[in-house]
Amino acid sequence: MSFSWLIEMYCQKTFMPKSRTYRAVAPGRVNLIGDHTDYTGGLVLPMAIKMFTSIEFSLQENYVDLRSESEDGIYRRALSDRSDPETGLLWGRYVDAVLSLIEEPQGLTGVIRSTLPIGAGLSSSASLEVALALALGFQGDELSLALLGQRAEHMATQVPCGIMDQLCITSAVAGTASLINCSTYEVTHIPIPDDVKVVVRFVTARQLEGSAYAQRVDECRLAEHFVGPLSVADMSDVTKIPDAIVRSRATHVISENARVSAFATALSAGDFSQAGELMLESHKSLAENFAVSVPEMDQAVAQLAATPGVYGARMTGGGFGGCMVALCEPNAQVEGWVVEPVGAASLQ
Ligand code: GLA
């Protein structure tokens, strides 16, 4: 957490002239490895990507007035209005949530734009939450901003997500992926070597709301009842779990944490074959032990992994559809978005 960042935020808010136009910009993220480990304090390795939510706005005295370029509706609310929100807009729920979590929000009028596909598992909602918080006058460090975004997600969607998406978006450094310890919130920036490319391909639409995501969170809690925190448990502990399904959920989480560490080491050592192998193992475990993949995803991953020049591929994010991610040789001929690692969200 940088102190200078905190000062910068403070100065920005205190001296923000009313007459000019501002832009709050937050990237999306793709997770290279480490899924369904964050909400039990495990390891994850996402990277912020060059696809963004941006909010262009000017300051207003008393109200928040926002429209979205890609979604219907206008959000308008007086800052003094503390009643229960009833916007009826899907995206408006995020504005309500973020607004309610900022101590002294500032009024604004603006437009939300996004180059991130919505509902594709690239954290369009976390990106929106962070951009909104910056625009509405949030003050604090990267971790507080991420925690606010996570809380807003819980409030807006009731999906009990972990901290991965928001903390990656608020603390990313260009050219690197973020190895995050979700128990301590420590972030280690792992450079993405120049001699590999990361490709993301959309497979099928998905929504975590109403999915079995919350059930997986509960199953992990149940596993912890028998083995203690999954983030420090080891494979020999899983035999203490009587229920076979809960046992396989724990098997995924414990083995995935080990894969994240091994992947970070392999990537740093330039051992891309090993890194690719770990991605394939991660996918298999998410599909078989954690049951969060879908048949189209399994087929797409198998097909991509068999393409020349691809070291490995896997589903990415919460699952139940969405995107897959692949680690490839720079010249590999693969369809999809070649994603570049970018830096953290900012107010411009
Ligand atoms: C979603 C959640 C994250 C994380 C992933 C799965 O993206 O928002 O917190 O749990 O799913 O790794």
mmCIF file of C-alpha atoms and ligand atoms in Angstrom:
data_model
loop_
_atom_site.group_PDB
_atom_site.id
_atom_site.type_symbol
_atom_site.label_atom_id
_atom_site.label_comp_id
_atom_site.label_asym_id
_atom_site.label_seq_id
_atom_site.Cartn_x
_atom_site.Cartn_y
_atom_site.Cartn_z
ATOM 1 C CA MET A 1 0.000 0.000 0.000
ATOM 2 C CA SER A 2 1.678 3.226 -0.975
ATOM 3 C CA PHE A 3 1.357 6.252 1.233
ATOM 4 C CA SER A 4 2.004 8.550 -1.747
ATOM 5 C CA TRP A 5 -1.043 7.100 -3.450
ATOM 6 C CA LEU A 6 -3.146 8.026 -0.428
ATOM 7 C CA ILE A 7 -1.819 11.583 -0.476
ATOM 8 C CA GLU A 8 -2.451 11.793 -4.196
ATOM 9 C CA MET A 9 -6.077 10.689 -3.730
ATOM 10 C CA TYR A 10 -6.540 13.219 -0.936
ATOM 11 C CA CYS A 11 -5.116 16.057 -2.999
ATOM 12 C CA GLN A 12 -7.129 15.061 -6.022
ATOM 13 C CA LYS A 13 -10.364 15.242 -4.059
ATOM 14 C CA THR A 14 -9.556 18.398 -2.165
ATOM 15 C CA PHE A 15 -8.439 20.326 -5.210
ATOM 16 C CA MET A 16 -10.725 18.920 -7.888
ATOM 17 C CA PRO A 17 -11.992 21.937 -9.864
ATOM 18 C CA LYS A 18 -15.704 21.794 -10.723
ATOM 19 C CA SER A 19 -15.370 23.104 -14.241
ATOM 20 C CA ARG A 20 -13.305 20.349 -15.831
ATOM 21 C CA THR A 21 -14.045 16.854 -17.088
ATOM 22 C CA TYR A 22 -12.538 13.841 -15.315
ATOM 23 C CA ARG A 23 -12.157 10.197 -16.219
ATOM 24 C CA ALA A 24 -12.181 7.310 -13.764
ATOM 25 C CA VAL A 25 -10.701 4.318 -15.556
ATOM 26 C CA ALA A 26 -10.565 0.726 -14.298
ATOM 27 C CA PRO A 27 -9.299 -2.295 -16.230
ATOM 28 C CA GLY A 28 -10.824 -5.767 -16.301
ATOM 29 C CA ARG A 29 -8.750 -8.790 -15.359
ATOM 30 C CA VAL A 30 -8.040 -12.284 -16.549
ATOM 31 C CA ASN A 31 -7.005 -14.892 -14.037
ATOM 32 C CA LEU A 32 -4.020 -16.922 -15.237
ATOM 33 C CA ILE A 33 -4.405 -19.523 -12.482
ATOM 34 C CA GLY A 34 -5.933 -19.865 -9.009
ATOM 35 C CA ASP A 35 -9.705 -20.009 -9.241
ATOM 36 C CA HIS A 36 -12.077 -20.525 -6.320
ATOM 37 C CA THR A 37 -9.212 -20.057 -3.883
ATOM 38 C CA ASP A 38 -9.643 -16.394 -2.940
ATOM 39 C CA TYR A 39 -12.642 -16.690 -0.613
ATOM 40 C CA THR A 40 -10.746 -19.175 1.567
ATOM 41 C CA GLY A 41 -7.689 -16.930 1.756
ATOM 42 C CA GLY A 42 -5.681 -18.806 -0.876
ATOM 43 C CA LEU A 43 -3.420 -17.806 -3.754
ATOM 44 C CA VAL A 44 -4.458 -16.305 -7.097
ATOM 45 C CA LEU A 45 -2.533 -14.980 -10.112
ATOM 46 C CA PRO A 46 -4.663 -12.585 -12.162
ATOM 47 C CA MET A 47 -3.494 -9.813 -14.449
ATOM 48 C CA ALA A 48 -5.234 -6.543 -15.303
ATOM 49 C CA ILE A 49 -5.933 -6.322 -19.038
ATOM 50 C CA LYS A 50 -6.202 -3.583 -21.607
ATOM 51 C CA MET A 51 -10.025 -3.557 -21.605
ATOM 52 C CA PHE A 52 -11.626 -0.921 -19.442
ATOM 53 C CA THR A 53 -14.646 0.626 -17.800
ATOM 54 C CA SER A 54 -14.362 4.394 -17.929
ATOM 55 C CA ILE A 55 -16.566 7.075 -16.440
ATOM 56 C CA GLU A 56 -16.244 10.511 -17.921
ATOM 57 C CA PHE A 57 -17.778 13.065 -15.608
ATOM 58 C CA SER A 58 -17.928 16.598 -14.309
ATOM 59 C CA LEU A 59 -18.679 17.485 -10.703
ATOM 60 C CA GLN A 60 -22.148 18.589 -9.535
ATOM 61 C CA GLU A 61 -23.263 19.927 -6.181
ATOM 62 C CA ASN A 62 -26.122 17.761 -5.099
ATOM 63 C CA TYR A 63 -26.833 14.733 -7.227
ATOM 64 C CA VAL A 64 -25.435 11.786 -9.137
ATOM 65 C CA ASP A 65 -26.558 11.658 -12.719
ATOM 66 C CA LEU A 66 -25.154 8.813 -14.824
ATOM 67 C CA ARG A 67 -25.966 7.076 -18.052
ATOM 68 C CA SER A 68 -24.364 4.083 -19.679
ATOM 69 C CA GLU A 69 -23.360 4.036 -23.298
ATOM 70 C CA SER A 70 -24.130 0.345 -23.697
ATOM 71 C CA GLU A 71 -27.021 -0.257 -21.275
ATOM 72 C CA ASP A 72 -30.454 1.342 -21.066
ATOM 73 C CA GLY A 73 -31.613 3.844 -18.526
ATOM 74 C CA ILE A 74 -30.489 6.900 -16.621
ATOM 75 C CA TYR A 75 -29.413 6.852 -12.994
ATOM 76 C CA ARG A 76 -30.321 9.959 -11.044
ATOM 77 C CA ARG A 77 -30.220 10.314 -7.294
ATOM 78 C CA ALA A 78 -29.876 13.241 -4.927
ATOM 79 C CA LEU A 79 -26.936 12.879 -2.545
ATOM 80 C CA SER A 80 -29.289 13.760 0.299
ATOM 81 C CA ASP A 81 -31.581 10.837 -0.593
ATOM 82 C CA ARG A 82 -30.821 8.147 1.966
ATOM 83 C CA SER A 83 -33.949 6.066 1.238
ATOM 84 C CA ASP A 84 -33.681 2.481 -0.020
ATOM 85 C CA PRO A 85 -32.692 2.622 -3.669
ATOM 86 C CA GLU A 86 -35.235 1.598 -6.278
ATOM 87 C CA THR A 87 -33.526 2.325 -9.542
ATOM 88 C CA GLY A 88 -34.690 -0.866 -11.243
ATOM 89 C CA LEU A 89 -31.593 -0.632 -13.455
ATOM 90 C CA LEU A 90 -29.289 -3.647 -13.403
ATOM 91 C CA TRP A 91 -26.185 -1.470 -13.514
ATOM 92 C CA GLY A 92 -27.825 1.058 -11.185
ATOM 93 C CA ARG A 93 -27.575 -1.469 -8.339
ATOM 94 C CA TYR A 94 -23.787 -1.084 -8.465
ATOM 95 C CA VAL A 95 -24.056 2.696 -8.297
ATOM 96 C CA ASP A 96 -26.426 2.442 -5.312
ATOM 97 C CA ALA A 97 -24.094 0.055 -3.525
ATOM 98 C CA VAL A 98 -20.907 2.053 -4.122
ATOM 99 C CA LEU A 99 -22.649 5.315 -3.265
ATOM 100 C CA SER A 100 -23.860 3.916 0.049
ATOM 101 C CA LEU A 101 -20.319 2.820 0.976
ATOM 102 C CA ILE A 102 -18.529 6.125 0.400
ATOM 103 C CA GLU A 103 -18.463 8.349 3.433
ATOM 104 C CA GLU A 104 -18.731 11.695 1.698
ATOM 105 C CA PRO A 105 -19.636 11.033 -1.922
ATOM 106 C CA GLN A 106 -19.360 13.836 -4.442
ATOM 107 C CA GLY A 107 -22.110 14.642 -6.933
ATOM 108 C CA LEU A 108 -21.418 14.234 -10.624
ATOM 109 C CA THR A 109 -22.906 13.977 -14.042
ATOM 110 C CA GLY A 110 -21.301 11.541 -16.448
ATOM 111 C CA VAL A 111 -21.327 8.649 -18.839
ATOM 112 C CA ILE A 112 -20.119 5.075 -18.341
ATOM 113 C CA ARG A 113 -18.355 3.360 -21.221
ATOM 114 C CA SER A 114 -16.885 -0.123 -21.350
ATOM 115 C CA THR A 115 -14.662 -2.061 -23.709
ATOM 116 C CA LEU A 116 -15.066 -5.145 -21.504
ATOM 117 C CA PRO A 117 -17.515 -7.842 -22.525
ATOM 118 C CA ILE A 118 -20.260 -8.052 -19.870
ATOM 119 C CA GLY A 119 -20.879 -11.424 -18.206
ATOM 120 C CA ALA A 120 -17.817 -13.037 -19.771
ATOM 121 C CA GLY A 121 -15.770 -13.646 -16.623
ATOM 122 C CA LEU A 122 -13.359 -10.729 -17.175
ATOM 123 C CA SER A 123 -14.572 -8.783 -14.127
ATOM 124 C CA SER A 124 -16.706 -6.166 -15.815
ATOM 125 C CA SER A 125 -18.601 -5.656 -12.556
ATOM 126 C CA ALA A 126 -15.502 -5.298 -10.345
ATOM 127 C CA SER A 127 -14.125 -2.853 -12.887
ATOM 128 C CA LEU A 128 -17.368 -0.853 -12.749
ATOM 129 C CA GLU A 129 -17.357 -0.817 -8.927
ATOM 130 C CA VAL A 130 -13.795 0.486 -8.766
ATOM 131 C CA ALA A 131 -14.356 3.126 -11.469
ATOM 132 C CA LEU A 132 -17.529 4.267 -9.702
ATOM 133 C CA ALA A 133 -15.778 4.539 -6.347
ATOM 134 C CA LEU A 134 -13.006 6.678 -7.860
ATOM 135 C CA ALA A 135 -15.519 8.907 -9.621
ATOM 136 C CA LEU A 136 -17.699 9.302 -6.536
ATOM 137 C CA GLY A 137 -14.804 10.581 -4.446
ATOM 138 C CA PHE A 138 -13.409 7.522 -2.669
ATOM 139 C CA GLN A 139 -10.350 8.319 -0.557
ATOM 140 C CA GLY A 140 -7.969 5.652 0.680
ATOM 141 C CA ASP A 141 -5.431 3.087 -0.404
ATOM 142 C CA GLU A 142 -5.634 0.263 -2.964
ATOM 143 C CA LEU A 143 -6.729 -2.347 -0.445
ATOM 144 C CA SER A 144 -9.531 -0.195 1.013
ATOM 145 C CA LEU A 145 -10.726 0.565 -2.504
ATOM 146 C CA ALA A 146 -10.722 -3.144 -3.367
ATOM 147 C CA LEU A 147 -12.572 -4.045 -0.149
ATOM 148 C CA LEU A 148 -15.179 -1.393 -0.881
ATOM 149 C CA GLY A 149 -15.654 -2.828 -4.390
ATOM 150 C CA GLN A 150 -16.002 -6.355 -3.006
ATOM 151 C CA ARG A 151 -18.584 -5.182 -0.468
ATOM 152 C CA ALA A 152 -20.490 -3.389 -3.243
ATOM 153 C CA GLU A 153 -20.551 -6.622 -5.272
ATOM 154 C CA HIS A 154 -21.976 -8.495 -2.271
ATOM 155 C CA MET A 155 -24.640 -5.830 -1.786
ATOM 156 C CA ALA A 156 -25.586 -5.455 -5.452
ATOM 157 C CA THR A 157 -25.687 -9.126 -6.452
ATOM 158 C CA GLN A 158 -25.573 -11.175 -3.227
ATOM 159 C CA VAL A 159 -22.705 -13.160 -4.811
ATOM 160 C CA PRO A 160 -20.255 -13.762 -1.914
ATOM 161 C CA CYS A 161 -17.190 -13.154 -4.096
ATOM 162 C CA GLY A 162 -13.609 -13.040 -2.845
ATOM 163 C CA ILE A 163 -11.138 -10.175 -3.183
ATOM 164 C CA MET A 164 -9.203 -11.288 -6.282
ATOM 165 C CA ASP A 165 -10.889 -9.187 -8.962
ATOM 166 C CA GLN A 166 -11.046 -5.901 -7.111
ATOM 167 C CA LEU A 167 -7.563 -6.139 -5.586
ATOM 168 C CA CYS A 168 -6.016 -7.013 -8.956
ATOM 169 C CA ILE A 169 -7.755 -4.017 -10.526
ATOM 170 C CA THR A 170 -6.680 -1.558 -7.820
ATOM 171 C CA SER A 171 -3.071 -2.717 -7.429
ATOM 172 C CA ALA A 172 -1.905 -3.950 -10.855
ATOM 173 C CA VAL A 173 1.440 -2.909 -12.311
ATOM 174 C CA ALA A 174 1.836 -2.783 -16.111
ATOM 175 C CA GLY A 175 3.751 -5.691 -17.630
ATOM 176 C CA THR A 176 3.060 -8.006 -14.680
ATOM 177 C CA ALA A 177 0.519 -10.409 -13.240
ATOM 178 C CA SER A 178 -0.385 -10.119 -9.543
ATOM 179 C CA LEU A 179 0.349 -13.010 -7.228
ATOM 180 C CA ILE A 180 -2.089 -12.290 -4.404
ATOM 181 C CA ASN A 181 -2.147 -13.973 -1.031
ATOM 182 C CA CYS A 182 -5.816 -13.571 -0.157
ATOM 183 C CA SER A 183 -5.188 -14.145 3.580
ATOM 184 C CA THR A 184 -2.672 -11.337 3.994
ATOM 185 C CA TYR A 185 -3.594 -9.287 0.865
ATOM 186 C CA GLU A 186 0.095 -9.241 -0.031
ATOM 187 C CA VAL A 187 0.565 -8.636 -3.766
ATOM 188 C CA THR A 188 3.734 -9.728 -5.585
ATOM 189 C CA HIS A 189 4.119 -8.521 -9.163
ATOM 190 C CA ILE A 190 5.322 -11.289 -11.480
ATOM 191 C CA PRO A 191 6.610 -10.020 -14.854
ATOM 192 C CA ILE A 192 4.994 -11.520 -17.943
ATOM 193 C CA PRO A 193 7.961 -12.452 -20.163
ATOM 194 C CA ASP A 194 8.113 -10.995 -23.681
ATOM 195 C CA ASP A 195 8.464 -14.386 -25.304
ATOM 196 C CA VAL A 196 4.914 -15.547 -24.431
ATOM 197 C CA LYS A 197 1.505 -14.126 -25.180
ATOM 198 C CA VAL A 198 -1.694 -14.462 -23.193
ATOM 199 C CA VAL A 199 -4.811 -15.080 -25.278
ATOM 200 C CA VAL A 200 -8.375 -14.876 -23.982
ATOM 201 C CA ARG A 201 -11.281 -16.367 -25.881
ATOM 202 C CA PHE A 202 -14.965 -16.001 -25.098
ATOM 203 C CA VAL A 203 -16.752 -19.366 -24.910
ATOM 204 C CA THR A 204 -20.307 -18.934 -23.523
ATOM 205 C CA ALA A 205 -22.238 -16.305 -21.572
ATOM 206 C CA ARG A 206 -22.478 -16.761 -17.846
ATOM 207 C CA GLN A 207 -23.823 -15.101 -14.753
ATOM 208 C CA LEU A 208 -22.566 -15.804 -11.249
ATOM 209 C CA GLU A 209 -25.756 -14.448 -9.754
ATOM 210 C CA GLY A 210 -28.099 -17.388 -9.216
ATOM 211 C CA SER A 211 -25.302 -19.862 -10.087
ATOM 212 C CA ALA A 212 -23.813 -22.465 -7.740
ATOM 213 C CA TYR A 213 -21.008 -20.006 -6.804
ATOM 214 C CA ALA A 214 -22.537 -19.347 -3.360
ATOM 215 C CA GLN A 215 -23.007 -23.082 -2.857
ATOM 216 C CA ARG A 216 -19.289 -23.639 -3.554
ATOM 217 C CA VAL A 217 -18.444 -20.997 -0.953
ATOM 218 C CA ASP A 218 -20.633 -22.884 1.551
ATOM 219 C CA GLU A 219 -19.048 -26.229 0.641
ATOM 220 C CA CYS A 220 -15.596 -24.779 1.285
ATOM 221 C CA ARG A 221 -16.756 -23.455 4.671
ATOM 222 C CA LEU A 222 -18.014 -26.917 5.493
ATOM 223 C CA ALA A 223 -14.667 -28.441 4.481
ATOM 224 C CA GLU A 224 -12.932 -25.963 6.808
ATOM 225 C CA HIS A 225 -15.083 -27.198 9.648
ATOM 226 C CA PHE A 226 -13.172 -30.509 9.403
ATOM 227 C CA VAL A 227 -9.675 -29.434 8.304
ATOM 228 C CA GLY A 228 -9.323 -25.811 9.421
ATOM 229 C CA PRO A 229 -8.372 -23.047 6.972
ATOM 230 C CA LEU A 230 -8.016 -24.503 3.467
ATOM 231 C CA SER A 231 -5.275 -21.983 2.739
ATOM 232 C CA VAL A 232 -2.912 -23.858 5.072
ATOM 233 C CA ALA A 233 -4.365 -27.377 4.876
ATOM 234 C CA ASP A 234 -2.529 -30.081 2.949
ATOM 235 C CA MET A 235 -3.675 -32.998 0.873
ATOM 236 C CA SER A 236 -3.392 -35.496 3.734
ATOM 237 C CA ASP A 237 -6.043 -33.481 5.631
ATOM 238 C CA VAL A 238 -8.836 -34.142 3.139
ATOM 239 C CA THR A 239 -9.415 -37.687 4.380
ATOM 240 C CA LYS A 240 -10.875 -36.078 7.541
ATOM 241 C CA ILE A 241 -13.828 -34.817 5.481
ATOM 242 C CA PRO A 242 -16.647 -37.381 5.588
ATOM 243 C CA ASP A 243 -18.690 -36.134 2.615
ATOM 244 C CA ALA A 244 -17.299 -37.087 -0.832
ATOM 245 C CA ILE A 245 -18.452 -33.900 -2.583
ATOM 246 C CA VAL A 246 -17.058 -31.600 0.089
ATOM 247 C CA ARG A 247 -13.851 -33.649 0.019
ATOM 248 C CA SER A 248 -13.419 -33.052 -3.702
ATOM 249 C CA ARG A 249 -14.066 -29.306 -3.279
ATOM 250 C CA ALA A 250 -11.270 -29.201 -0.692
ATOM 251 C CA THR A 251 -9.027 -31.268 -2.975
ATOM 252 C CA HIS A 252 -9.433 -28.627 -5.655
ATOM 253 C CA VAL A 253 -8.668 -25.689 -3.373
ATOM 254 C CA ILE A 254 -5.600 -27.247 -1.740
ATOM 255 C CA SER A 255 -4.143 -28.463 -5.041
ATOM 256 C CA GLU A 256 -4.952 -25.167 -6.798
ATOM 257 C CA ASN A 257 -3.040 -23.158 -4.187
ATOM 258 C CA ALA A 258 0.013 -25.354 -4.850
ATOM 259 C CA ARG A 259 -0.426 -24.897 -8.610
ATOM 260 C CA VAL A 260 -0.469 -21.104 -8.276
ATOM 261 C CA SER A 261 2.922 -21.102 -6.500
ATOM 262 C CA ALA A 262 4.372 -23.569 -9.005
ATOM 263 C CA PHE A 263 3.015 -21.536 -11.931
ATOM 264 C CA ALA A 264 4.552 -18.292 -10.632
ATOM 265 C CA THR A 265 7.911 -20.075 -10.293
ATOM 266 C CA ALA A 266 7.664 -21.633 -13.773
ATOM 267 C CA LEU A 267 6.666 -18.325 -15.398
ATOM 268 C CA SER A 268 9.552 -16.483 -13.737
ATOM 269 C CA ALA A 269 11.979 -19.220 -14.819
ATOM 270 C CA GLY A 270 10.689 -19.110 -18.401
ATOM 271 C CA ASP A 271 9.499 -22.714 -18.130
ATOM 272 C CA PHE A 272 6.340 -22.193 -20.182
ATOM 273 C CA SER A 273 5.733 -25.904 -20.832
ATOM 274 C CA GLN A 274 5.490 -26.459 -17.094
ATOM 275 C CA ALA A 275 3.279 -23.381 -16.681
ATOM 276 C CA GLY A 276 0.998 -24.659 -19.465
ATOM 277 C CA GLU A 277 0.794 -28.089 -17.874
ATOM 278 C CA LEU A 278 -0.309 -26.493 -14.597
ATOM 279 C CA MET A 279 -3.042 -24.567 -16.422
ATOM 280 C CA LEU A 280 -4.398 -27.806 -17.858
ATOM 281 C CA GLU A 281 -4.321 -29.461 -14.425
ATOM 282 C CA SER A 282 -6.115 -26.450 -12.985
ATOM 283 C CA HIS A 283 -8.852 -26.730 -15.582
ATOM 284 C CA LYS A 284 -9.279 -30.454 -14.945
ATOM 285 C CA SER A 285 -9.611 -29.860 -11.215
ATOM 286 C CA LEU A 286 -12.102 -27.011 -11.672
ATOM 287 C CA ALA A 287 -14.181 -29.245 -13.951
ATOM 288 C CA GLU A 288 -13.964 -32.506 -12.003
ATOM 289 C CA ASN A 289 -13.358 -31.621 -8.350
ATOM 290 C CA PHE A 290 -15.072 -28.259 -8.219
ATOM 291 C CA ALA A 291 -17.785 -28.741 -10.893
ATOM 292 C CA VAL A 292 -17.748 -25.157 -12.174
ATOM 293 C CA SER A 293 -17.026 -25.808 -15.857
ATOM 294 C CA VAL A 294 -19.499 -26.549 -18.644
ATOM 295 C CA PRO A 295 -19.126 -29.029 -21.570
ATOM 296 C CA GLU A 296 -18.580 -26.276 -24.195
ATOM 297 C CA MET A 297 -15.738 -24.930 -22.043
ATOM 298 C CA ASP A 298 -14.109 -28.342 -21.622
ATOM 299 C CA GLN A 299 -14.216 -28.920 -25.378
ATOM 300 C CA ALA A 300 -12.895 -25.453 -26.171
ATOM 301 C CA VAL A 301 -10.007 -25.835 -23.693
ATOM 302 C CA ALA A 302 -9.077 -29.275 -25.086
ATOM 303 C CA GLN A 303 -9.163 -27.966 -28.645
ATOM 304 C CA LEU A 304 -7.107 -24.878 -27.827
ATOM 305 C CA ALA A 305 -4.570 -26.860 -25.810
ATOM 306 C CA ALA A 306 -4.009 -29.145 -28.821
ATOM 307 C CA THR A 307 -3.229 -26.179 -31.101
ATOM 308 C CA PRO A 308 0.449 -25.834 -32.088
ATOM 309 C CA GLY A 309 2.209 -23.118 -30.103
ATOM 310 C CA VAL A 310 -0.196 -23.303 -27.126
ATOM 311 C CA TYR A 311 1.509 -24.223 -23.835
ATOM 312 C CA GLY A 312 -1.715 -24.601 -21.901
ATOM 313 C CA ALA A 313 -5.262 -23.312 -21.482
ATOM 314 C CA ARG A 314 -7.996 -23.245 -18.859
ATOM 315 C CA MET A 315 -11.310 -21.674 -17.946
ATOM 316 C CA THR A 316 -10.815 -18.391 -16.122
ATOM 317 C CA GLY A 317 -12.796 -16.764 -13.312
ATOM 318 C CA GLY A 318 -15.882 -18.003 -11.513
ATOM 319 C CA GLY A 319 -16.928 -20.482 -14.194
ATOM 320 C CA PHE A 320 -20.318 -21.762 -15.387
ATOM 321 C CA GLY A 321 -19.283 -20.427 -18.811
ATOM 322 C CA GLY A 322 -17.386 -17.248 -19.610
ATOM 323 C CA CYS A 323 -13.906 -17.104 -21.126
ATOM 324 C CA MET A 324 -10.854 -19.311 -21.336
ATOM 325 C CA VAL A 325 -7.256 -18.165 -21.157
ATOM 326 C CA ALA A 326 -4.221 -19.636 -22.919
ATOM 327 C CA LEU A 327 -0.458 -19.206 -22.625
ATOM 328 C CA CYS A 328 1.015 -19.272 -26.116
ATOM 329 C CA GLU A 329 4.167 -18.823 -28.154
ATOM 330 C CA PRO A 330 4.239 -15.302 -29.631
ATOM 331 C CA ASN A 331 3.631 -16.613 -33.169
ATOM 332 C CA ALA A 332 0.927 -19.147 -32.331
ATOM 333 C CA GLN A 333 -2.067 -18.846 -34.654
ATOM 334 C CA VAL A 334 -4.931 -18.780 -32.167
ATOM 335 C CA GLU A 335 -8.239 -17.000 -32.358
ATOM 336 C CA GLY A 336 -9.024 -14.679 -29.462
ATOM 337 C CA TRP A 337 -7.919 -11.461 -27.797
ATOM 338 C CA VAL A 338 -4.199 -11.082 -27.158
ATOM 339 C CA VAL A 339 -4.324 -9.322 -23.795
ATOM 340 C CA GLU A 340 -1.601 -7.025 -22.494
ATOM 341 C CA PRO A 341 -0.984 -6.587 -18.780
ATOM 342 C CA VAL A 342 -1.798 -3.008 -17.754
ATOM 343 C CA GLY A 343 -1.553 -0.983 -14.553
ATOM 344 C CA ALA A 344 -4.129 -0.213 -11.877
ATOM 345 C CA ALA A 345 -7.340 1.826 -11.998
ATOM 346 C CA SER A 346 -6.856 5.586 -11.890
ATOM 347 C CA LEU A 347 -8.555 8.948 -11.837
ATOM 348 C CA GLN A 348 -7.438 11.164 -14.726
HETATM 349 C C1 GLA B 1 -15.308 -14.555 -9.440
HETATM 350 C C2 GLA B 1 -15.198 -13.863 -8.089
HETATM 351 C C3 GLA B 1 -13.780 -13.960 -7.540
HETATM 352 C C4 GLA B 1 -13.278 -15.394 -7.556
HETATM 353 C C5 GLA B 1 -13.524 -16.034 -8.918
HETATM 354 C C6 GLA B 1 -13.162 -17.498 -8.925
HETATM 355 O O1 GLA B 1 -14.557 -13.872 -10.388
HETATM 356 O O2 GLA B 1 -15.572 -12.512 -8.196
HETATM 357 O O3 GLA B 1 -13.740 -13.431 -6.234
HETATM 358 O O4 GLA B 1 -13.839 -16.149 -6.522
HETATM 359 O O5 GLA B 1 -14.870 -15.898 -9.337
HETATM 360 O O6 GLA B 1 -11.802 -17.639 -8.760
#
